[in-house]
Amino acid sequence: MSQSEDPPTVRHAPGVASERPASSAVHRYRAVRQATEALTRSLTPEDQLAQSMPDASPTKWHLAHTTWFWETFLLVPHLAGYRPFDPRFHYLFNSYYEALGPRQPRPERGLLTRPSLDDVIAYRAHVDEAMGRLLAAGPGGLAELLDLGLAHEEQHQELILMDILHLFAQSPLQPAYAPPRGGEPAPAGHSPQPPRFVGFEGGLVEIGHRSGEGFAFDNESPRHKVWLEPFELADRLVTNGEWLAFMADGGYRRPELWLAEGWARAQAEGWQAPLYWQAPETDGGGWRAMTLHGLRALDPAQPVSHVSFYEAEAYAAWAGARLPTEAEWEHAARDMPVAGNFLGSGRLEPAAPPPGAGLRQMFGDLWAWTRSAYAPYPGFQPAAGAVGEYNGKFMAGQFVLRGGACVTPGGHLRASYRNFFYPNQRWMFSGVRLARDAARDRAADTAGDFRADVLAGLALPQKAVPPKYFYDAEGSRLFEAITALAEYYPTRTEIALLRRIAPEISGLISPGAALVEFGSGASVKTRILLDAAPQIGVYAPIDISPAALDEAAAAIRRDYPKLAVAPLVEDFTRALTLPGAAQHRPVTGFFPGSTIGNFDPQEAQAFLRGARALLGAGARFLVGIDVVKAEATLVAAYDDALGVTAAFNKNLLARMNRELDGDFDLDGFAHRAVWNAAASRIEMHLVSLRDQRAQVAGRAFDFALGETIHTENSYKFTVDGFAALAEKAGWTLEASWLSEEPAFAVVSLIGSG
Ligand code: SAH
Ligand code: AVI
């Protein structure tokens, strides 16, 4: 695609296309031609003539050039007796094929007031009629050229929209190309969760088009092997809100974040924001952006678009990450359905990431910049003839983008599809997905996660830090102090319940079984099970807090000398493998304390799915869940009279100060616990007691008086509601037990097969 409009030649499954019936060939041809014309319906003849910059072409030129392509590569050589519509058009509408002679200079395409738009429409009709005759008997030996022509025209559909947006952005009237879908202004998107990184082992993998699997451009071949070191990909695109934080932190003013060439370009062109962004007009006003729906308030939840490779690189450096390579991207995308927000959605703009877990927005929304130079794959051979000019000759100085965008026709994309642009270009629908090298050891990884999660979380409109970071050594100690508080009923009631049901549970546990505990902390509740079920052979506690885990594992080893103890310092939201000692045994999972309530429902589902994979089909999973009850009881449990929970909450500020070089004033924030009835959760926040600025991880964050950092959710359940959630994640409810008041429940789940 790129600023050079024409696609490369095609490699094909021999025989597949040529067996398609004639009606299918004609139908496909007409559908694509009509789709191009449909894009021009809201445009005036004047709109279709103007050229806003050398890289962009007038719509009228796109309409004519795609027609010229059919005429030049199919009709003239292959339709006996075909007469070109107007021989002069060969000069006007050749894009860059040197083999086909001289052409209208690219920057002067907007000077072509003649032929008129009506003449170009007549040109299209002339060629369409002839193509109908050529394809009447089926594509025959022209199947490859037909596929190529269709893909070429689809690329121009995207170019028409890119170029029109650029043109309209130059107009003081800032016209809308189309009303937003549904005619309404876009709703402010929900604030996405901080990005999560999804891990890939890498190794020796294959990328590129698999021959025999339908159409692909020649730049996607040959398929070949590449070596990937372990890496991680962010689960979504970078948002406008995150980009605003980058800007607020001097992203466009700090040369140390930029590649030298990028910095020079940013200075020369005065970049202060993505292309099409407009600074607030008034104090307190918001940023706006020119879109295909006209000038609109910037939605912080939408992915940032119209950024150059240089800006993407600077952002990644700022975020402590990097751009993915194209091989990493393709490897991650290869088994995903090619589905997403493409042109067919009618949105004409990228959408906020859908809720959920795992990689999202890989296809559609925005082309993702990679750090890979656009270069030939090993063994690449440019095709013979004029169409072969496309690829080889553009493989210098450009970078690859992957995945397609909201202006790319659906069905045009593949996992192996390589788009490419120069690193300074910004008018395409380009966005950013972060990547990073997988950490070599857990300690370094956890530190990197903490930094990245804090930076991302504090950049959200509602500032937030994930609760798993409460548990440094001091946090784990404070949590144990909470469990002894009069107001904090969950620990007491769950312990009493476990004591009552332990004999029954013991009857369910096979001899030699492995007990795998999530978020084991001080392993206090574990002892109830170990005492009642001495047949347990292995204990594998998993906890993110090395201090708590080391101490608990040592104490359990001391008190249960026959038990094999295999602790795992890990974040249990990651894909895990069981320690060797716990493998090949019957497994009982244990997740007490309602720690599962610290996930939102989507995260809980993702966790349960992961636990089902880890523990295996047929495994039993005992989960403690806190139960909805009177608001006063709930709030008191999270806002105790002695202020221990307040200290636990504020310890997060102390941890950021210590580990991320922060300067939070601990007296400048207050603990707050509120019951959110609609969401059925207690929320903990740290409330700023004044307007203030804090530094952390090398960045400054402003807090208005009353603004909060959301530090924890603690969801409260009903047994039925929880069972429904678990069922969606591959678990079946086996039994449940309810404590005395204040109610707490333990459920037993069985992993479905
Ligand atoms: N199970 C104990 C402790 C609950 S406190 C009880 O019921 O009393 C929550 C525990 O989960 C802490 O020990 C904390 O370190 C651990 N934890 C929280 N988030 C975690 C994560 N993402 N991965 C692993 N452990 C986590
Ligand atoms: C670990 N988790 C279940 C506790 C809870 O109740 O949500 C953490 C906690 N937060 C404040 N007090 C206790």
PDB file of N, CA and C in Angstrom, residues 405-446:
ATOM      1  N   ALA A 405      -6.712  -1.491   9.324  1.00  0.00           N
ATOM      2  CA  ALA A 405      -7.290  -0.365  10.069  1.00  0.00           C
ATOM      3  C   ALA A 405      -8.786  -0.268   9.797  1.00  0.00           C
ATOM      4  N   CYS A 406      -9.403   0.700  10.475  1.00  0.00           N
ATOM      5  CA  CYS A 406     -10.850   0.913  10.345  1.00  0.00           C
ATOM      6  C   CYS A 406     -11.234   1.449   8.964  1.00  0.00           C
ATOM      7  N   VAL A 407     -10.254   1.747   8.128  1.00  0.00           N
ATOM      8  CA  VAL A 407     -10.545   2.183   6.759  1.00  0.00           C
ATOM      9  C   VAL A 407     -10.073   1.144   5.741  1.00  0.00           C
ATOM     10  N   THR A 408      -9.649  -0.013   6.223  1.00  0.00           N
ATOM     11  CA  THR A 408      -9.223  -1.089   5.332  1.00  0.00           C
ATOM     12  C   THR A 408     -10.425  -1.975   5.039  1.00  0.00           C
ATOM     13  N   PRO A 409     -10.683  -2.268   3.752  1.00  0.00           N
ATOM     14  CA  PRO A 409     -11.833  -3.132   3.483  1.00  0.00           C
ATOM     15  C   PRO A 409     -11.684  -4.485   4.175  1.00  0.00           C
ATOM     16  N   GLY A 410     -12.769  -4.964   4.753  1.00  0.00           N
ATOM     17  CA  GLY A 410     -12.753  -6.286   5.393  1.00  0.00           C
ATOM     18  C   GLY A 410     -12.403  -7.329   4.336  1.00  0.00           C
ATOM     19  N   GLY A 411     -11.715  -8.359   4.709  1.00  0.00           N
ATOM     20  CA  GLY A 411     -11.357  -9.393   3.746  1.00  0.00           C
ATOM     21  C   GLY A 411     -10.067  -9.093   3.007  1.00  0.00           C
ATOM     22  N   HIS A 412      -9.544  -7.871   3.184  1.00  0.00           N
ATOM     23  CA  HIS A 412      -8.318  -7.506   2.484  1.00  0.00           C
ATOM     24  C   HIS A 412      -7.075  -8.007   3.230  1.00  0.00           C
ATOM     25  N   LEU A 413      -7.236  -8.219   4.516  1.00  0.00           N
ATOM     26  CA  LEU A 413      -6.078  -8.490   5.388  1.00  0.00           C
ATOM     27  C   LEU A 413      -5.748  -9.960   5.529  1.00  0.00           C
ATOM     28  N   ARG A 414      -4.545 -10.207   5.939  1.00  0.00           N
ATOM     29  CA  ARG A 414      -4.063 -11.540   6.340  1.00  0.00           C
ATOM     30  C   ARG A 414      -3.052 -11.326   7.448  1.00  0.00           C
ATOM     31  N   ALA A 415      -2.759 -12.392   8.200  1.00  0.00           N
ATOM     32  CA  ALA A 415      -1.729 -12.277   9.239  1.00  0.00           C
ATOM     33  C   ALA A 415      -0.376 -11.947   8.617  1.00  0.00           C
ATOM     34  N   SER A 416      -0.149 -12.387   7.376  1.00  0.00           N
ATOM     35  CA  SER A 416       1.173 -12.165   6.762  1.00  0.00           C
ATOM     36  C   SER A 416       1.258 -10.821   6.011  1.00  0.00           C
ATOM     37  N   TYR A 417       0.188 -10.040   6.021  1.00  0.00           N
ATOM     38  CA  TYR A 417       0.108  -8.813   5.214  1.00  0.00           C
ATOM     39  C   TYR A 417       1.090  -7.752   5.709  1.00  0.00           C
ATOM     40  N   ARG A 418       1.871  -7.208   4.794  1.00  0.00           N
ATOM     41  CA  ARG A 418       2.885  -6.198   5.147  1.00  0.00           C
ATOM     42  C   ARG A 418       2.528  -4.867   4.497  1.00  0.00           C
ATOM     43  N   ASN A 419       2.182  -3.912   5.310  1.00  0.00           N
ATOM     44  CA  ASN A 419       2.021  -2.550   4.813  1.00  0.00           C
ATOM     45  C   ASN A 419       3.315  -1.814   5.143  1.00  0.00           C
ATOM     46  N   PHE A 420       3.566  -0.690   4.466  1.00  0.00           N
ATOM     47  CA  PHE A 420       4.840  -0.010   4.738  1.00  0.00           C
ATOM     48  C   PHE A 420       4.736   1.476   4.415  1.00  0.00           C
ATOM     49  N   PHE A 421       5.379   2.248   5.253  1.00  0.00           N
ATOM     50  CA  PHE A 421       5.411   3.697   5.051  1.00  0.00           C
ATOM     51  C   PHE A 421       6.759   4.224   5.494  1.00  0.00           C
ATOM     52  N   TYR A 422       7.057   5.448   5.057  1.00  0.00           N
ATOM     53  CA  TYR A 422       8.283   6.106   5.512  1.00  0.00           C
ATOM     54  C   TYR A 422       8.101   6.513   6.973  1.00  0.00           C
ATOM     55  N   PRO A 423       9.210   6.574   7.722  1.00  0.00           N
ATOM     56  CA  PRO A 423       9.060   6.744   9.175  1.00  0.00           C
ATOM     57  C   PRO A 423       8.533   8.117   9.585  1.00  0.00           C
ATOM     58  N   ASN A 424       8.531   9.068   8.682  1.00  0.00           N
ATOM     59  CA  ASN A 424       8.020  10.401   9.023  1.00  0.00           C
ATOM     60  C   ASN A 424       6.551  10.565   8.647  1.00  0.00           C
ATOM     61  N   GLN A 425       5.961   9.601   7.947  1.00  0.00           N
ATOM     62  CA  GLN A 425       4.605   9.814   7.421  1.00  0.00           C
ATOM     63  C   GLN A 425       3.548   9.592   8.506  1.00  0.00           C
ATOM     64  N   ARG A 426       2.471  10.359   8.416  1.00  0.00           N
ATOM     65  CA  ARG A 426       1.488  10.344   9.508  1.00  0.00           C
ATOM     66  C   ARG A 426       0.043  10.342   9.035  1.00  0.00           C
ATOM     67  N   TRP A 427      -0.165  10.402   7.711  1.00  0.00           N
ATOM     68  CA  TRP A 427      -1.562  10.593   7.310  1.00  0.00           C
ATOM     69  C   TRP A 427      -2.322   9.267   7.186  1.00  0.00           C
ATOM     70  N   MET A 428      -1.602   8.157   7.284  1.00  0.00           N
ATOM     71  CA  MET A 428      -2.307   6.868   7.272  1.00  0.00           C
ATOM     72  C   MET A 428      -2.871   6.586   8.675  1.00  0.00           C
ATOM     73  N   PHE A 429      -3.739   5.591   8.762  1.00  0.00           N
ATOM     74  CA  PHE A 429      -4.359   5.262  10.052  1.00  0.00           C
ATOM     75  C   PHE A 429      -3.413   4.326  10.821  1.00  0.00           C
ATOM     76  N   SER A 430      -2.393   4.952  11.400  1.00  0.00           N
ATOM     77  CA  SER A 430      -1.328   4.190  12.055  1.00  0.00           C
ATOM     78  C   SER A 430      -1.426   4.361  13.561  1.00  0.00           C
ATOM     79  N   GLY A 431      -1.142   3.292  14.298  1.00  0.00           N
ATOM     80  CA  GLY A 431      -1.179   3.332  15.759  1.00  0.00           C
ATOM     81  C   GLY A 431      -0.004   2.569  16.347  1.00  0.00           C
ATOM     82  N   VAL A 432      -0.064   2.360  17.657  1.00  0.00           N
ATOM     83  CA  VAL A 432       1.085   1.808  18.375  1.00  0.00           C
ATOM     84  C   VAL A 432       0.644   0.661  19.276  1.00  0.00           C
ATOM     85  N   ARG A 433       1.321  -0.464  19.159  1.00  0.00           N
ATOM     86  CA  ARG A 433       1.210  -1.544  20.141  1.00  0.00           C
ATOM     87  C   ARG A 433       2.605  -1.773  20.711  1.00  0.00           C
ATOM     88  N   LEU A 434       2.703  -1.775  22.022  1.00  0.00           N
ATOM     89  CA  LEU A 434       4.014  -1.919  22.647  1.00  0.00           C
ATOM     90  C   LEU A 434       4.420  -3.392  22.737  1.00  0.00           C
ATOM     91  N   ALA A 435       5.715  -3.582  22.796  1.00  0.00           N
ATOM     92  CA  ALA A 435       6.281  -4.916  23.018  1.00  0.00           C
ATOM     93  C   ALA A 435       7.449  -4.755  23.970  1.00  0.00           C
ATOM     94  N   ARG A 436       7.921  -5.844  24.500  1.00  0.00           N
ATOM     95  CA  ARG A 436       9.157  -5.791  25.270  1.00  0.00           C
ATOM     96  C   ARG A 436       9.790  -7.179  25.304  1.00  0.00           C
ATOM     97  N   ASP A 437      11.062  -7.186  25.626  1.00  0.00           N
ATOM     98  CA  ASP A 437      11.757  -8.459  25.763  1.00  0.00           C
ATOM     99  C   ASP A 437      11.251  -9.116  27.035  1.00  0.00           C
ATOM    100  N   ALA A 438      11.052 -10.421  26.996  1.00  0.00           N
ATOM    101  CA  ALA A 438      10.637 -11.115  28.215  1.00  0.00           C
ATOM    102  C   ALA A 438      11.788 -11.029  29.207  1.00  0.00           C
ATOM    103  N   ALA A 439      11.443 -10.737  30.448  1.00  0.00           N
ATOM    104  CA  ALA A 439      12.506 -10.587  31.448  1.00  0.00           C
ATOM    105  C   ALA A 439      13.175 -11.933  31.677  1.00  0.00           C
ATOM    106  N   ARG A 440      14.460 -11.865  31.956  1.00  0.00           N
ATOM    107  CA  ARG A 440      15.194 -13.121  32.109  1.00  0.00           C
ATOM    108  C   ARG A 440      14.983 -13.727  33.481  1.00  0.00           C
ATOM    109  N   ASP A 441      14.678 -12.920  34.459  1.00  0.00           N
ATOM    110  CA  ASP A 441      14.362 -13.515  35.759  1.00  0.00           C
ATOM    111  C   ASP A 441      13.169 -12.788  36.365  1.00  0.00           C
ATOM    112  N   ARG A 442      12.502 -13.466  37.268  1.00  0.00           N
ATOM    113  CA  ARG A 442      11.246 -12.941  37.795  1.00  0.00           C
ATOM    114  C   ARG A 442      11.418 -11.630  38.546  1.00  0.00           C
ATOM    115  N   ALA A 443      12.538 -11.485  39.279  1.00  0.00           N
ATOM    116  CA  ALA A 443      12.690 -10.268  40.073  1.00  0.00           C
ATOM    117  C   ALA A 443      12.738  -9.052  39.150  1.00  0.00           C
ATOM    118  N   ALA A 444      13.549  -9.161  38.090  1.00  0.00           N
ATOM    119  CA  ALA A 444      13.666  -8.039  37.156  1.00  0.00           C
ATOM    120  C   ALA A 444      12.323  -7.811  36.480  1.00  0.00           C
ATOM    121  N   ASP A 445      11.638  -8.905  36.191  1.00  0.00           N
ATOM    122  CA  ASP A 445      10.371  -8.819  35.502  1.00  0.00           C
ATOM    123  C   ASP A 445       9.339  -8.106  36.368  1.00  0.00           C
ATOM    124  N   THR A 446       9.277  -8.495  37.634  1.00  0.00           N
ATOM    125  CA  THR A 446       8.298  -7.887  38.531  1.00  0.00           C
ATOM    126  C   THR A 446       8.571  -6.398  38.675  1.00  0.00           C
TER     127      THR A 446
END
